[in-house]
Coordinates of N, CA and C in Angstrom, one line a residue:
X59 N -9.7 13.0 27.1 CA -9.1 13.9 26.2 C -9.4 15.3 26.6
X60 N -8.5 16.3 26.5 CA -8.4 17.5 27.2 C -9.5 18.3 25.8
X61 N -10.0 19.4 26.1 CA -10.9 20.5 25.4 C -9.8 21.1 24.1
X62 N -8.3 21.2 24.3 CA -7.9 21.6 23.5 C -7.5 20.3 22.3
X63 N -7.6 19.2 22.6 CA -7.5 18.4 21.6 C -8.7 17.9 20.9
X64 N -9.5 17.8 21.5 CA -10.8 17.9 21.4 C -11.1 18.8 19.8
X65 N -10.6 20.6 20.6 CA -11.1 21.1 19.3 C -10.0 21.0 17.8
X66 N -9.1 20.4 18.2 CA -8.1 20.6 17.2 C -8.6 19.5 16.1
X67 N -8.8 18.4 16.8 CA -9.2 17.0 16.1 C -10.8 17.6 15.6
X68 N -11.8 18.6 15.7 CA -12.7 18.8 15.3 C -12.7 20.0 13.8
X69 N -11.5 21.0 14.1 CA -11.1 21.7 13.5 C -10.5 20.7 12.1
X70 N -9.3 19.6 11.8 CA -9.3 19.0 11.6 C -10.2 18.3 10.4
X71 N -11.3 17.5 11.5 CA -12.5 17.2 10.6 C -13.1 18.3 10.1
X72 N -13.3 19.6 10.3 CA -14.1 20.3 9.5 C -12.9 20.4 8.2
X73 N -12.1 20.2 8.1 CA -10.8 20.8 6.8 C -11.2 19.9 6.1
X74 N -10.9 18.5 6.7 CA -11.6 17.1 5.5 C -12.7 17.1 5.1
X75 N -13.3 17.5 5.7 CA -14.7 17.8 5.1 C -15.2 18.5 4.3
X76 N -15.0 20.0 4.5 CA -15.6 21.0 3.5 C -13.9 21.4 2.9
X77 N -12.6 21.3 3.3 CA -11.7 22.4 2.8 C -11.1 21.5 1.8
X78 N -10.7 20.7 2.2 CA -10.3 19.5 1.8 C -10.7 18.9 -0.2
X79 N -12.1 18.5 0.0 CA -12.6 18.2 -1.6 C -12.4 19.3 -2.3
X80 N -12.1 20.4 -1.9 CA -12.4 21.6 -2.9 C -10.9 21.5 -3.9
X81 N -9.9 20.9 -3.2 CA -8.8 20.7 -4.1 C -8.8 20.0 -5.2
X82 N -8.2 20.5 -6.7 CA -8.2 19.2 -7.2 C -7.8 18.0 -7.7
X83 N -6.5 18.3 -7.3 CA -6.1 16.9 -6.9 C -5.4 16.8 -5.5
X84 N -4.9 15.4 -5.0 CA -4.6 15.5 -3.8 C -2.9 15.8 -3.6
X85 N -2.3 17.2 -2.6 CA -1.5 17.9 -2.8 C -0.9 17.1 -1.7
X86 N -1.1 15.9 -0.7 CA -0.1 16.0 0.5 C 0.9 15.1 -0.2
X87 N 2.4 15.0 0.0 CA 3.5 14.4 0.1 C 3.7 12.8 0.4
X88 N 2.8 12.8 1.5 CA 3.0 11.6 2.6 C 1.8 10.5 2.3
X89 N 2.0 9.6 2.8 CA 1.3 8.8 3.0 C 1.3 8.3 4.8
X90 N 0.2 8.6 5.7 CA -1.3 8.8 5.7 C -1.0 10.2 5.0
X91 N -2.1 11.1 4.9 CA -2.2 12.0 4.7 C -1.9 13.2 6.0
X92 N -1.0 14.6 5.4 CA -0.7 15.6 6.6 C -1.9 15.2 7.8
X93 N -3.5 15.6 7.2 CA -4.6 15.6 7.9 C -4.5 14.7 9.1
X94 N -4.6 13.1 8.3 CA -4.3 12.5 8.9 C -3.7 11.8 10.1
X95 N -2.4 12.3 9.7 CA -1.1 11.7 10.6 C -1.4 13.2 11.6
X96 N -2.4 14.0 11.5 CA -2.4 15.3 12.6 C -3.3 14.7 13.6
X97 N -4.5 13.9 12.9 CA -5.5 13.6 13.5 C -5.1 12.4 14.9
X98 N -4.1 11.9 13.8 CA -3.5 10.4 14.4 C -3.0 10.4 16.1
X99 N -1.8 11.6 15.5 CA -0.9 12.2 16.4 C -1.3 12.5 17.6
X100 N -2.2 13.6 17.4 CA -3.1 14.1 18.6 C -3.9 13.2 19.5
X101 N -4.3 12.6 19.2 CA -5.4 11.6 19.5 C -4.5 10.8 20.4
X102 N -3.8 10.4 19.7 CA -1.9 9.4 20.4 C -1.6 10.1 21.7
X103 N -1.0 11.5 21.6 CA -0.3 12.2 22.3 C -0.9 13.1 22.6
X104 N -2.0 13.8 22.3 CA -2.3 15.1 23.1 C -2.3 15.9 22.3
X105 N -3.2 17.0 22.8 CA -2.9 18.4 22.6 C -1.3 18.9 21.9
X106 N 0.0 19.1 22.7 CA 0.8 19.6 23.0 C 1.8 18.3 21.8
X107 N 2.1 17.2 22.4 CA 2.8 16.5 21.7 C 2.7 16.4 20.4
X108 N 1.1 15.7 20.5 CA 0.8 15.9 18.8 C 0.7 17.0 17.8
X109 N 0.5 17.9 18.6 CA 0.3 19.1 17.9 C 1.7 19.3 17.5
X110 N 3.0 19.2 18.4 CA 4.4 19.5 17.6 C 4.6 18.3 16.5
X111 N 3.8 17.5 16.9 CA 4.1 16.2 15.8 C 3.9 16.5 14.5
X112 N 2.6 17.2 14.4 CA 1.8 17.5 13.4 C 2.5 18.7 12.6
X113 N 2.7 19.5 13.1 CA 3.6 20.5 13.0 C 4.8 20.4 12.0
X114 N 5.4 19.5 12.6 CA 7.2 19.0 12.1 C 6.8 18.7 10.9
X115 N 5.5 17.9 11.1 CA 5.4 16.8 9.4 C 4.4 18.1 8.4
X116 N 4.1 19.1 8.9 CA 3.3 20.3 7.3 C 4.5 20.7 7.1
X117 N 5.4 21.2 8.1 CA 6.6 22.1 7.7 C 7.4 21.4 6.4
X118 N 7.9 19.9 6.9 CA 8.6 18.9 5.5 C 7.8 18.6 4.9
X119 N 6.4 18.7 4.2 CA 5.2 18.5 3.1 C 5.6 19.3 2.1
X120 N 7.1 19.9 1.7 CA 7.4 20.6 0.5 C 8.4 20.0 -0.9
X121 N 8.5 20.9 -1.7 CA 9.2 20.1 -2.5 C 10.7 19.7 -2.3
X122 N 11.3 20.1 -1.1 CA 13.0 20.3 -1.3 C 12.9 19.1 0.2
X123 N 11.7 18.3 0.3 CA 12.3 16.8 1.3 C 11.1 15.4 0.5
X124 N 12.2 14.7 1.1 CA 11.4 13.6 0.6 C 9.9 13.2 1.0
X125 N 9.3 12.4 0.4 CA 7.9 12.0 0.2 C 7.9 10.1 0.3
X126 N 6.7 9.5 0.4 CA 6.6 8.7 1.1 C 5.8 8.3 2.3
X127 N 6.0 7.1 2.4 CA 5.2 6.3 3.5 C 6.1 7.1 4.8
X128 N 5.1 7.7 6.3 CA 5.5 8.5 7.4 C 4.7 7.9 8.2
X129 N 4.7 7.2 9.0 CA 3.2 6.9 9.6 C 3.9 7.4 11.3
X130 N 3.3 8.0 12.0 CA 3.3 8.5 13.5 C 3.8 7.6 14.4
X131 N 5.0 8.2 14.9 CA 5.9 7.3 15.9 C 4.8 6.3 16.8
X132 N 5.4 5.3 17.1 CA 4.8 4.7 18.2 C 4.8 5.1 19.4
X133 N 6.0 6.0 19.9 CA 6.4 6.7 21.4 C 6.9 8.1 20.6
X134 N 6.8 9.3 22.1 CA 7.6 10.2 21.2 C 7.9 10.9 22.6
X135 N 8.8 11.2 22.9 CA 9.2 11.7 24.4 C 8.8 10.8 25.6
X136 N 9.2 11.3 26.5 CA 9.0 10.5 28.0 C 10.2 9.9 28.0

C-alpha cells in the first residue's frame, strides 16, 4: 500500500473516531457509511481510484439523490 493511501485511510480513522461521535445523529445517506465505503474503496483500489470513488459517493450524500444500500464496485476501471 502506497504512503498516500496509507495516510488517507489514517485520516479517515481519525474522523471515526474523534469527528465522527460528536454528531448527533447519524447524517450519512448510504448504507455502508460515506466513511466507510471511503475506507473500503481505497484499500480496494488505491490511493487514486479510490479516492475518486470516494469522492463520487460525498458529492451524491445530498438531499436531491437517492439513499440506500451502495456498497463499492467489485472492479472499477482497467
Amino acid at each position: 500500500m502506497t504512503l498516500p493511501a496509507k495516510a488517507a485511510l489514517k485520516l479517515i480513522g481519525l474522523y471515526r473516531q474523534y469527528i465522527s461521535p460528536l454528531k448527533p445523529t447519524p447524517t450519512c445517506r448510504f448504507i455502508p457509511t460515506c466513511s466507510q465505503y471511503a475506507y473500503e474503496a481505497i484499500t480496494r483500489f488505491g490511493f487514486f481510484r479510490g479516492g475518486l470513488l470516494a469522492l463520487w459517493r460525498i458529492l451524491r450524500c445530498n438531499p436531491f439523490c437517492k439513499s440506500g444500500y451502495d456498497p463499492v464496485p467489485k472492479k472499477f476501471g482497467r
